[in-house]
XYZ file of C-alpha atoms in Angstrom:
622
model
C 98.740 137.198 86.710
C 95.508 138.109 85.683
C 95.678 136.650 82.131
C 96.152 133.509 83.982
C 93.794 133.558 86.624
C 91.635 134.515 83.515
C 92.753 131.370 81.734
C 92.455 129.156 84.768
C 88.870 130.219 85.620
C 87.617 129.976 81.758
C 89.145 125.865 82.126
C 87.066 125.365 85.239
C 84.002 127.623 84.015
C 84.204 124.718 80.224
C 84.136 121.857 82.222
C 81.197 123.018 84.764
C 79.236 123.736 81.157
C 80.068 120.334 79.945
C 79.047 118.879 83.375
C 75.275 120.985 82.801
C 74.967 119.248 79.474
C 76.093 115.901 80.643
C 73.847 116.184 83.188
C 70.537 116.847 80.997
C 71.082 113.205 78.977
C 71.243 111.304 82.415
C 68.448 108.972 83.001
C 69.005 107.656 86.489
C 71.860 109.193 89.289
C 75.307 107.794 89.424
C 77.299 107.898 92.148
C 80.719 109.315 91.416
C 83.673 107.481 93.687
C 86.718 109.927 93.956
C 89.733 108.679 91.757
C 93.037 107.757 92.399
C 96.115 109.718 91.264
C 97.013 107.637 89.123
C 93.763 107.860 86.915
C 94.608 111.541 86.626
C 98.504 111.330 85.921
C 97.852 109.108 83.389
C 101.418 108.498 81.903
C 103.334 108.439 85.091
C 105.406 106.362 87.035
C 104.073 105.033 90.565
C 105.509 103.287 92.858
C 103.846 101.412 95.404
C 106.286 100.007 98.918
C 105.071 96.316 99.294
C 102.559 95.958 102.298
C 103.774 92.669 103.446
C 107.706 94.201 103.374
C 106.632 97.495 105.063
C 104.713 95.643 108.147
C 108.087 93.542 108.397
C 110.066 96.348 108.380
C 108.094 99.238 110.147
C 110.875 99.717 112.778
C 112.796 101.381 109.899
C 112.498 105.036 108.950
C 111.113 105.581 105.613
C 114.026 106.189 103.949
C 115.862 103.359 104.317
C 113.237 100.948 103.023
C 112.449 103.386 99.723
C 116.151 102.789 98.836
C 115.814 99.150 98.952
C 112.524 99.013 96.946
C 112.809 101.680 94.243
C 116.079 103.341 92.709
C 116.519 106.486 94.924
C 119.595 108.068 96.239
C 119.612 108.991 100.066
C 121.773 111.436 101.441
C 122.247 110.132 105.215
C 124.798 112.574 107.399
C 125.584 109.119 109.601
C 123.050 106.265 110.813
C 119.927 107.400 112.276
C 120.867 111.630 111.532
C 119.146 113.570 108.202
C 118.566 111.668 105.310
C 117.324 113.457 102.286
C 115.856 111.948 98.957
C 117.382 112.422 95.736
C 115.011 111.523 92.501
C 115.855 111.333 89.046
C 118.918 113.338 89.736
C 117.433 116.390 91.534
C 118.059 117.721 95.444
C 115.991 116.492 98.712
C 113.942 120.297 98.337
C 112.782 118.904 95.173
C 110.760 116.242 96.064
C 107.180 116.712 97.997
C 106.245 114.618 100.939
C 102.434 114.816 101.089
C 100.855 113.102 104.513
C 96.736 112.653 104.366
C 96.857 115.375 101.593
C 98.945 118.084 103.096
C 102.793 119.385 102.429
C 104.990 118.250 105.143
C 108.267 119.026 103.643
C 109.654 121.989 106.439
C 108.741 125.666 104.733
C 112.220 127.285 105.903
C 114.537 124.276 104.508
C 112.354 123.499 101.591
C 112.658 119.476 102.428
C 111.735 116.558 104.594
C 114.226 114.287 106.765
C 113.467 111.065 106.220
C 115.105 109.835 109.589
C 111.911 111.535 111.286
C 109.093 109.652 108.799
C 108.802 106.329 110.877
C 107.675 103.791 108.786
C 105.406 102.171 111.429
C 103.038 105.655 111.254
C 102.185 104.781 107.547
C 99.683 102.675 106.259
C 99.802 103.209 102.375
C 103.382 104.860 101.630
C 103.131 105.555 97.380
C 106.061 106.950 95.477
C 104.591 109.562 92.067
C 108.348 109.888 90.176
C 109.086 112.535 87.931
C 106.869 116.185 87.688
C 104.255 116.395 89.087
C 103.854 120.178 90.342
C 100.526 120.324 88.450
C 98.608 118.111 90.530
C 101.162 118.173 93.894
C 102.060 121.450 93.809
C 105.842 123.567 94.614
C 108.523 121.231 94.704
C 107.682 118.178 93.086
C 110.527 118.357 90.748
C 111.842 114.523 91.050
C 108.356 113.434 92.480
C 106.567 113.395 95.253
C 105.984 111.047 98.050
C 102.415 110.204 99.036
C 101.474 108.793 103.270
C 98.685 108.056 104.341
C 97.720 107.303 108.434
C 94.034 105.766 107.680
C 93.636 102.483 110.273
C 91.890 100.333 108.134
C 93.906 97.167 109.736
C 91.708 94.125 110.283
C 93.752 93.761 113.998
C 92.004 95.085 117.446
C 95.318 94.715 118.896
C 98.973 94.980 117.541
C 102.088 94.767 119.892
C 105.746 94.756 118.577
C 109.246 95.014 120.112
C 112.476 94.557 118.677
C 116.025 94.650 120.183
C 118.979 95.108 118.144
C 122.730 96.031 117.940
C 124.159 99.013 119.380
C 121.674 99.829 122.105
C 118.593 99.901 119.310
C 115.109 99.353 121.239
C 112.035 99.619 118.795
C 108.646 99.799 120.805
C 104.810 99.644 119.057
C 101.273 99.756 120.430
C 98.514 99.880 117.691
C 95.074 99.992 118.829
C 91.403 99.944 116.714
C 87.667 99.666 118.173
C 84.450 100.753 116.424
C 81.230 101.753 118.230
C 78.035 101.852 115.643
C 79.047 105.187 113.643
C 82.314 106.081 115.039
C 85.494 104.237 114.797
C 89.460 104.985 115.754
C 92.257 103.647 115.453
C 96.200 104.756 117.157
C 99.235 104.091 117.004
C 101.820 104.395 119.550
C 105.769 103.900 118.872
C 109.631 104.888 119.946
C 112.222 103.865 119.241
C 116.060 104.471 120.712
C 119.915 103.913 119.486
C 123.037 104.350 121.583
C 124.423 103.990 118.056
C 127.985 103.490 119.337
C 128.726 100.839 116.163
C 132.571 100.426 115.527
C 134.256 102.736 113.211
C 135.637 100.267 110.160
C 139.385 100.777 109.932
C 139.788 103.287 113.021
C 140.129 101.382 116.695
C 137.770 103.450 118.196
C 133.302 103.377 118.699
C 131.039 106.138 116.802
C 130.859 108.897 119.409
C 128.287 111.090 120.080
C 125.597 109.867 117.619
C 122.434 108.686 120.417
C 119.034 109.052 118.758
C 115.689 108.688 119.770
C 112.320 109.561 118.655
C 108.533 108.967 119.841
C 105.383 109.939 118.544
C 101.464 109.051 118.138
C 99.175 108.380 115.030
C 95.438 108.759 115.371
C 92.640 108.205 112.886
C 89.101 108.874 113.902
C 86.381 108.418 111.658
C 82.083 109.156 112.297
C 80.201 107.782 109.695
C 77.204 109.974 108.971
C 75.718 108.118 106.578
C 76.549 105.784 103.626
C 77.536 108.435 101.482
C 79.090 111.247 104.056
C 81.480 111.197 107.210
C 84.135 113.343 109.341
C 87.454 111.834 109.633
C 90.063 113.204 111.867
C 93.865 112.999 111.644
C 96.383 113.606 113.910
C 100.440 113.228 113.863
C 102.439 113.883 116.880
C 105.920 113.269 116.315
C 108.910 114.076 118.682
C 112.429 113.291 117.945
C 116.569 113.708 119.830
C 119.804 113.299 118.033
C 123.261 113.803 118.505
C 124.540 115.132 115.663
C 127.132 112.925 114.766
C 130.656 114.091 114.377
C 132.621 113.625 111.038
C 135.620 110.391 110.931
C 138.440 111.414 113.305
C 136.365 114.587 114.811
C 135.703 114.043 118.686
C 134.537 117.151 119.461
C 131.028 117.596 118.413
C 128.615 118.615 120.971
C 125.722 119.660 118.818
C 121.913 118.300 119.645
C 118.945 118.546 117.909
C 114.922 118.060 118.708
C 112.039 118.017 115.955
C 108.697 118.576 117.424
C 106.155 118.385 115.109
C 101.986 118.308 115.326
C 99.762 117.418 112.543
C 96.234 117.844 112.532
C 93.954 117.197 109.620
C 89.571 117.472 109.548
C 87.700 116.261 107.047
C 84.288 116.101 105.841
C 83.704 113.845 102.688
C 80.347 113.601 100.700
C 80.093 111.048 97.966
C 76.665 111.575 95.733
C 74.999 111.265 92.400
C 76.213 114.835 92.270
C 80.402 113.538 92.866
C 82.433 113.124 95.676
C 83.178 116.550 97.261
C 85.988 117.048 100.526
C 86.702 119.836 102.588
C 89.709 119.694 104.914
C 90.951 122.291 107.254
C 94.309 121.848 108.781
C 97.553 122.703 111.141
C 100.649 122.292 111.345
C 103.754 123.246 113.809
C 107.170 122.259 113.081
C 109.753 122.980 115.900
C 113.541 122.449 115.331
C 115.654 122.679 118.280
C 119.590 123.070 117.622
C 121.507 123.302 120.591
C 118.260 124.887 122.621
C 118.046 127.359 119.541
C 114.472 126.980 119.175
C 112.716 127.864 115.410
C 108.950 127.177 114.708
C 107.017 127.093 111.253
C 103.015 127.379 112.032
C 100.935 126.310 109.416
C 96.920 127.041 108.908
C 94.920 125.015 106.228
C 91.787 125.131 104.493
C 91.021 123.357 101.156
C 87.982 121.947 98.857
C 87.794 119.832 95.883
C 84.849 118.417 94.066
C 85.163 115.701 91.502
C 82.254 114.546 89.082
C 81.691 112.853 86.199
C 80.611 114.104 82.861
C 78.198 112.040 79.974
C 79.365 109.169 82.239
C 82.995 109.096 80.975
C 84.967 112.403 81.824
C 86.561 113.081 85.316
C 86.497 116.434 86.251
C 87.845 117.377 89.544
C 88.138 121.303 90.950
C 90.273 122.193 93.866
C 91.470 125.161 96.096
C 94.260 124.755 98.870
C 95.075 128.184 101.404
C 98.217 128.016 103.266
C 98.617 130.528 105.763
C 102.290 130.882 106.942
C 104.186 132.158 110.083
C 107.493 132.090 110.471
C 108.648 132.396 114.278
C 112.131 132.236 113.877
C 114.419 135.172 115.434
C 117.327 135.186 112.203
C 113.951 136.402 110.431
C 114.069 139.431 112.468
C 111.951 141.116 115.057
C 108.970 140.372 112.731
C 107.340 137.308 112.067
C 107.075 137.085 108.568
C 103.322 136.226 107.704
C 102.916 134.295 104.086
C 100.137 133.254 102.201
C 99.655 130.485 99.413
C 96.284 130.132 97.727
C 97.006 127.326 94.898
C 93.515 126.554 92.257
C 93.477 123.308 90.179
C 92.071 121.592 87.813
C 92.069 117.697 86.244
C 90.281 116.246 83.463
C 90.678 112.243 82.970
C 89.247 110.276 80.179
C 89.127 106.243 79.526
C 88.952 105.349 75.812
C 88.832 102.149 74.154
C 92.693 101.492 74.499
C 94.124 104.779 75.866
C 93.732 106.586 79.278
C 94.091 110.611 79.211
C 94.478 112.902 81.825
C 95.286 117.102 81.608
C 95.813 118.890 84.809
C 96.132 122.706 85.138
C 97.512 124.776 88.833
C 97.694 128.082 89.657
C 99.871 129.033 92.579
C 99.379 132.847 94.112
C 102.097 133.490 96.597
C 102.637 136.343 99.111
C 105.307 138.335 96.980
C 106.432 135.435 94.157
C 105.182 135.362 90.896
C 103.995 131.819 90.315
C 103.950 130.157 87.042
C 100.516 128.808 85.399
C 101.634 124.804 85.795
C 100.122 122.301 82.984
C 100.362 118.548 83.013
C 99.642 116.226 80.377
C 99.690 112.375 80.067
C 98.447 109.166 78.595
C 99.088 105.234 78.639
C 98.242 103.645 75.556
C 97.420 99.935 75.453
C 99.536 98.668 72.195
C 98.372 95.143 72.369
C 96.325 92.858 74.536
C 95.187 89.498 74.776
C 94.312 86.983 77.800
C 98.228 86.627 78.315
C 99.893 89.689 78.368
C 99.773 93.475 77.910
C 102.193 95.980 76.264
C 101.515 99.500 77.103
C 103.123 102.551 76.540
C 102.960 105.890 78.608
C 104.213 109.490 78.508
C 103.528 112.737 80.146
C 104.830 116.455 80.114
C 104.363 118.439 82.294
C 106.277 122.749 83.752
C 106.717 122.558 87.590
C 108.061 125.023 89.771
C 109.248 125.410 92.961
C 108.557 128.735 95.440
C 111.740 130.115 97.771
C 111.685 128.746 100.781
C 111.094 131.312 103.980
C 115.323 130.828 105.020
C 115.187 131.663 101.089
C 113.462 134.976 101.667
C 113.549 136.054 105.314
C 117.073 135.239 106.909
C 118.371 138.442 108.533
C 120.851 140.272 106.749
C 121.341 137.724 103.702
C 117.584 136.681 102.422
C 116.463 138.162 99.217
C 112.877 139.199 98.754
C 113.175 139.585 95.037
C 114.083 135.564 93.905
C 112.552 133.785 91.342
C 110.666 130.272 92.103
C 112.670 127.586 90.551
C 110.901 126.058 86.979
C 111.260 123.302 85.373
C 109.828 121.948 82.364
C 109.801 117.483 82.286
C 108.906 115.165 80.047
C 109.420 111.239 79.620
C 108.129 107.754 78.331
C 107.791 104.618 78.708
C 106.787 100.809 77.635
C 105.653 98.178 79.923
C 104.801 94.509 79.607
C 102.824 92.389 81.388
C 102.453 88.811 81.222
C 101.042 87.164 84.278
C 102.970 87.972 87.369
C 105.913 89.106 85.165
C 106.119 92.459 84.883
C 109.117 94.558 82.590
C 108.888 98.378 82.871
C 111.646 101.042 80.921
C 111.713 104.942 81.123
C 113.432 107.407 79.792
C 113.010 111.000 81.233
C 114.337 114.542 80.561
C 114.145 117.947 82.988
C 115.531 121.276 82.330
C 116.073 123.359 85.513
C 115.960 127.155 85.398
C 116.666 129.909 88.307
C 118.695 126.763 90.835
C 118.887 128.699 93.651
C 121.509 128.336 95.479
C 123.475 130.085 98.209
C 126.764 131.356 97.258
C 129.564 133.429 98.992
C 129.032 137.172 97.949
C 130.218 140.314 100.237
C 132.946 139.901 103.382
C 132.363 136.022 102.763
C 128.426 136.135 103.489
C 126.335 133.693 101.991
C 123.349 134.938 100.113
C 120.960 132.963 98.146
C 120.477 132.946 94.550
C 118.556 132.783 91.147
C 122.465 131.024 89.831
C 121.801 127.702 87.966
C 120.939 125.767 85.250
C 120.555 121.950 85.379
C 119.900 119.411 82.844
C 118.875 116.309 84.011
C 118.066 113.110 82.043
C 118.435 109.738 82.247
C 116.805 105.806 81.796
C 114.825 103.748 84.548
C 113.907 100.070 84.167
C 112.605 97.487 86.482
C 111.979 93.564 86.298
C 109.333 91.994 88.956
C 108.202 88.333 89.148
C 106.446 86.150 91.680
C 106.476 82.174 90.794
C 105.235 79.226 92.743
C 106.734 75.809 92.522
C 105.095 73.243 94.694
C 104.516 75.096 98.223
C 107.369 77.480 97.890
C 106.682 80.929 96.373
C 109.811 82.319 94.791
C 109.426 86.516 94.286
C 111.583 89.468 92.865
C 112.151 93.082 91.732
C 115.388 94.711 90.341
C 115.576 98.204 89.388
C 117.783 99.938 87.828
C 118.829 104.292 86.613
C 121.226 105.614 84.873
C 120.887 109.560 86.016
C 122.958 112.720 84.829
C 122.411 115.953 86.231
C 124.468 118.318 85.168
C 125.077 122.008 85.677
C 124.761 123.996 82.357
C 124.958 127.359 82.907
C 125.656 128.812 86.409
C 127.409 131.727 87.408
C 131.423 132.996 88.085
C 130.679 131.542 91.803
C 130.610 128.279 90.625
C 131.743 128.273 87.167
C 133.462 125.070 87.714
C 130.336 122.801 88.192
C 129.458 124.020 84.872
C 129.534 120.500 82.457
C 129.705 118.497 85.518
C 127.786 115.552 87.718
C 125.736 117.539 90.221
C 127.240 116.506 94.095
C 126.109 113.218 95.835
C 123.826 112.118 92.164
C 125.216 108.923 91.711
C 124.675 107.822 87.798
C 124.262 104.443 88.298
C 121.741 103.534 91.108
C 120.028 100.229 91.562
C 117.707 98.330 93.989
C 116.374 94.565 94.734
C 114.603 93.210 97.308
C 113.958 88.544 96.912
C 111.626 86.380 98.502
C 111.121 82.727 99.066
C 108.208 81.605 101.093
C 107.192 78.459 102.362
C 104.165 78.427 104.488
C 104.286 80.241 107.431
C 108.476 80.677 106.757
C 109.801 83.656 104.640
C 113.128 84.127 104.077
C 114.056 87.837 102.402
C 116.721 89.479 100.687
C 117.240 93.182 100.073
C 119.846 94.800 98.232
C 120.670 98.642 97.667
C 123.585 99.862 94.992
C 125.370 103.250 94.413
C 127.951 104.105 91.957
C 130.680 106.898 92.057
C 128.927 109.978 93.828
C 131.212 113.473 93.810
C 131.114 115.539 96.609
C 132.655 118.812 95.142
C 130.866 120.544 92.143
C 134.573 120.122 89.851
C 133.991 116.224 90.323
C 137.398 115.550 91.652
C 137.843 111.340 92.190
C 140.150 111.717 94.686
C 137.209 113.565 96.840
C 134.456 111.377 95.187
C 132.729 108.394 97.545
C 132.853 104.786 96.017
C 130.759 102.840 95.323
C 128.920 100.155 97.436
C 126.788 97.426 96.909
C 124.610 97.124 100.544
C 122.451 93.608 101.329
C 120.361 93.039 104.450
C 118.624 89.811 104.930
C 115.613 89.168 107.247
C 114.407 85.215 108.760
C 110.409 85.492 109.461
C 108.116 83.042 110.895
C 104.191 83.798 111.147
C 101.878 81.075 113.584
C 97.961 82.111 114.366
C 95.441 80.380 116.253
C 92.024 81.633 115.876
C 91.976 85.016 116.621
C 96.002 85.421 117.765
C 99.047 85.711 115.613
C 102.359 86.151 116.775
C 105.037 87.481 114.010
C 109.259 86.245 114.537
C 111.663 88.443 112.641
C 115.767 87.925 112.494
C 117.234 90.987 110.565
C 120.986 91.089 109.511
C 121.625 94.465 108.045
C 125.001 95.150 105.925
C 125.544 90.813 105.293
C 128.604 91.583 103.768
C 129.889 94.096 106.631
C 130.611 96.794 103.451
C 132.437 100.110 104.450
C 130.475 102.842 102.813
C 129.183 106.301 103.302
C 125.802 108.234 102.016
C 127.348 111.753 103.106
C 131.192 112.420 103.074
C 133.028 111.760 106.503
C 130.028 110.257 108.023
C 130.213 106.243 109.249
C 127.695 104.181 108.640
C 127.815 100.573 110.594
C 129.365 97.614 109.422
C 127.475 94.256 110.362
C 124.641 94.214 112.920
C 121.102 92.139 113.752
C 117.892 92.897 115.112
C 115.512 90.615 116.698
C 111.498 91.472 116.224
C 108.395 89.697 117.756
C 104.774 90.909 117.004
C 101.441 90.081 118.812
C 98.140 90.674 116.622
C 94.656 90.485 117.997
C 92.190 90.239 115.539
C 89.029 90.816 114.895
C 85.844 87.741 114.834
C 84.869 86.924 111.631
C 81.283 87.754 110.651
């Protein structure tokens, strides 16, 4: 550990030298601006969810509109109950959901349920596919999914309801002033499901399977001066289900509640001598099963710098503390206390035709040896001209991914001693661009050492463990377009993975995964969303496709789900006068009334239609 921390410090203590001797050739100031993440995963894939489709469909939870826009697999257990992201073939704990720059995945599951991220909260949602541990930190195995709650909006006033099948009520109240220095904006929303949608096949209504969920967004900024200010974050979000029963099963009682606060304080400074943040934060996650409550606190302090060196090198420098309780009785009569100090480093350089990034992390975690994690990328511009671009991109990067505290602490079957899970990525890719026509391919490649996983050991007693190795590999490509003919504007995006992740080595447990598809990875996955638009008029199409997915590890087909081809379509109309706009939305989800399921035994609704209107107050015009 200390070779590393020695290696890590001598990276940081080379670029703060190169910085002093930049520094002495200057002949005026420059002020640095803080760069995006893509400048510093150069070679990467980002996605980025369409602004004008996530304001029309904000009544969604995340989830579903990521698996109409990109090529993701989401394991739903019913309509409106946990959905979990799969990427590039690995498990919903391998993917990071970052909100305003901290973790939210939950610390004693080791992932995030989508069916609580409400889209409406959001306003940038960004999708970073492949590794990315480096720069994200433990679990961003598949990728990592980046929120932000910033205001921004040009409205004073935004109100939205919508009223749809099944008992479905979708309430919004967004609100933004500004007073000299200080400005805010919040966000209020809820929305509600009796959910009682008709079973296909079976003469009978979904029982038991009522959801709700409520919660507040609120952005405060004070503006110091041009080049500093305080911004304040907070995320409350509160959630009910019924869990939903399995086909033909009646008697499921079970309820759950998330509770969950977010708070997030900033200070930015942006100078000639770079753009330095400090954040503290907290965090409390409460899960109530059947009025077994369990609670995750969360304290957290971080600062990063980032500067520029002889005018062309980015340098940034950062340190994140998470301090970690666990208040959760199957740990014991102990909370178990946890600390996670993580140091980082990035270096991005622009050359004449090729962007270059290197970033270097250093995780230190109560009890787990961490692995030093390096990350390396470029895009290279093969050939431009005023028409089009062909550019090719590639990264590799070692990620890991720490136990979670269920991992570690549960009573009587958590083991102290496991390994974090590693894997080491790499992929490329070629993209042209000509105009507004835009072709993108990928291939990528992970290896996946110490799975855990919990297996059946003693009297039947699941333990977890160190037990797996997965390979998983596979080809991405994507087609996007936007033409106008006359006053209609036709758009489009298809994408398209093939995905195999298989086990390769595991142990007698589960020795007959070994060779096979890992459980609910589709291989074929595919997404679309089409647009015509005509004025004020839009007219939309969204499409979502999954191929075979096996829900025991021996890949049995009589067990496996089929696969289904899903299509929603949504009529919108937009009319403003001066400073008003209203917004008219008809949705018809599942066109085709298609009988298919995301998680085995689970029903998901055939046909159905929401209706959406949205007032918008806006702001004068200067």
């Amino acid at each position: 550990m200390l070779l590393r921390l020695g290696f890590f410090l001598a990276f940081i203590t080379t670029a703060l030298a190169a910085k002093a001797q930049g520094d002495s050739v200057l002949l005026k100031p420059v002020t640095v601006y803080g760069l995006p993440d893509e400048k510093y995963l150069a070679g990467s894939q980002f996605y980025t969810l369409d602004s004008a489709l996530q304001k029309q469909q904000d009544s969604r939870h995340l989830g579903e509109i990521l698996a109409f826009q990109f090529p993701v697999y989401f394991r739903n257990y019913g309509n409106g109950m946990l959905s979990g992201i799969s990427l590039r073939g690995t498990s919903p704990s391998h993917t990071a959901v970052r909100w305003n720059g901290i973790n939210i995945n939950s610390f004693s599951l080791g992932q995030a349920d989508f069916s609580i991220l409400p889209t409406v909260a959001f306003s940038d949602v960004k999708v970073h596919a492949g590794g990315g541990s480096a720069r994200y930190g433990s679990g961003a195995f598949g990728g990592t999914v980046l929120l932000s709650s910033v205001g921004g909006s040009s409205d004073i006033l935004s109100v939205s309801q919508e009223v749809g099948s099944y008992g479905r009520y979708f309430t919004s109240l967004k609100g933004a002033f500004r007073i000299r220095k200080f400005s805010s904006t919040s966000s209020l929303y809820r929305v509600q499901a009796q959910n009682d949608f008709p079973i296909p096949h079976l003469n009978e209504r979904q029982p038991h399977a009522a959801y709700w969920q409520q919660g507040i967004v609120e952005h405060a900024q004070y503006t110091i001066s041009n080049a500093r200010r305080i911004t304040l974050d907070y995320w409350y979000n509160d959630a009910h289900k019924e869990i939903q029963p399995n086909l033909g099963s009646n008697n499921n009682t079970d309820e759950q509640d998330d509770r969950n606060h977010r708070f997030v304080l900033s200070y930015e400074q942006n100078t000639a001598q770079g753009f330095s943040k400090i954040t503290g934060g907290f965090v409390d996650d409460r899960i109530v099963f059947n009025n077994n409550l369990t609670e995750i606190v969360r304290w957290i302090g971080s600062a990063s710098h980032q500067f520029v060196v002889a005018e062309s090198w980015h340098v940034s420098g950062s340190a994140e503390w998470n301090h970690i309780i666990g208040k959760i009785k199957e740990y014991g009569p102990t909370s178990p206390v946890e600390d996670r100090v993580d140091l980082a480093a990035s270096v991005q350089k622009d050359f004449k035709n090729v962007a270059w990034s290197f970033n270097l992390r250093q995780p230190f975690i109560t009890h787990v040896s961490a692995p030093l994690l390096p990350y390396i990328g470029a895009d290279v511009v093969l050939f431009k001209n005023a028409k089009q671009t062909w550019t090719l991109s590639a990264n590799a990067s070692k990620n890991f991914r720490a136990p979670t505290l269920n991992d570690r602490y549960w009573q009587d079957a958590g083991a102290r001693d496991l390994l974090p899970e590693t894997s080491y990525a790499a992929e490329a890719g070629l993209t042209w661009r000509r105009q507004n026509f835009n072709v993108n391919t990928r291939g990528f490649y992970q290896w996946v050492d110490q799975w855990i996983q919990w297996v059946p050991g003693a009297q039947g007693v699941y333990r977890p463990r160190n037990v797996k190795q997965v390979r998983t590999d596979g080809v991405e490509a994507g087609i996007e377009d936007r033409v106008k003919i006359g006053p209609v504007v036709l758009q489009g995006k298809v994408a398209y993975q093939f995905t195999q992740a298989i086990t390769e080595k595991t142990d007698n447990t589960d020795i007959a995964s070994v060779g096979k598809q890992l459980i609910y990875t589709p291989v074929h996955t595919g997404s679309g969303t089409f647009g015509v638009l005509y004025g004020t008029w839009s007219l939309n199409m969204f499409l979502q496709y999954s191929g075979t997915r096996f829900t025991d590890a021996a890949n049995a087909a009589m067990y496996a789900l089929d696969p289904f081809l899903l299509a929603d379509m949504s009529l919108n109309k937009s009319y403003a006068h001066g400073q008003h706009g209203f917004d008219f939305s008809v949705q018809l989800k599942n066109v085709f009334a298609t009988d298919y399921q995301l998680y085995s035994g689970r029903a998901m609704p055939g046909r159905n239609i929401n209706f959406k209107i949205s007032y918008h107050l806006t702001r004068k015009q200067q």
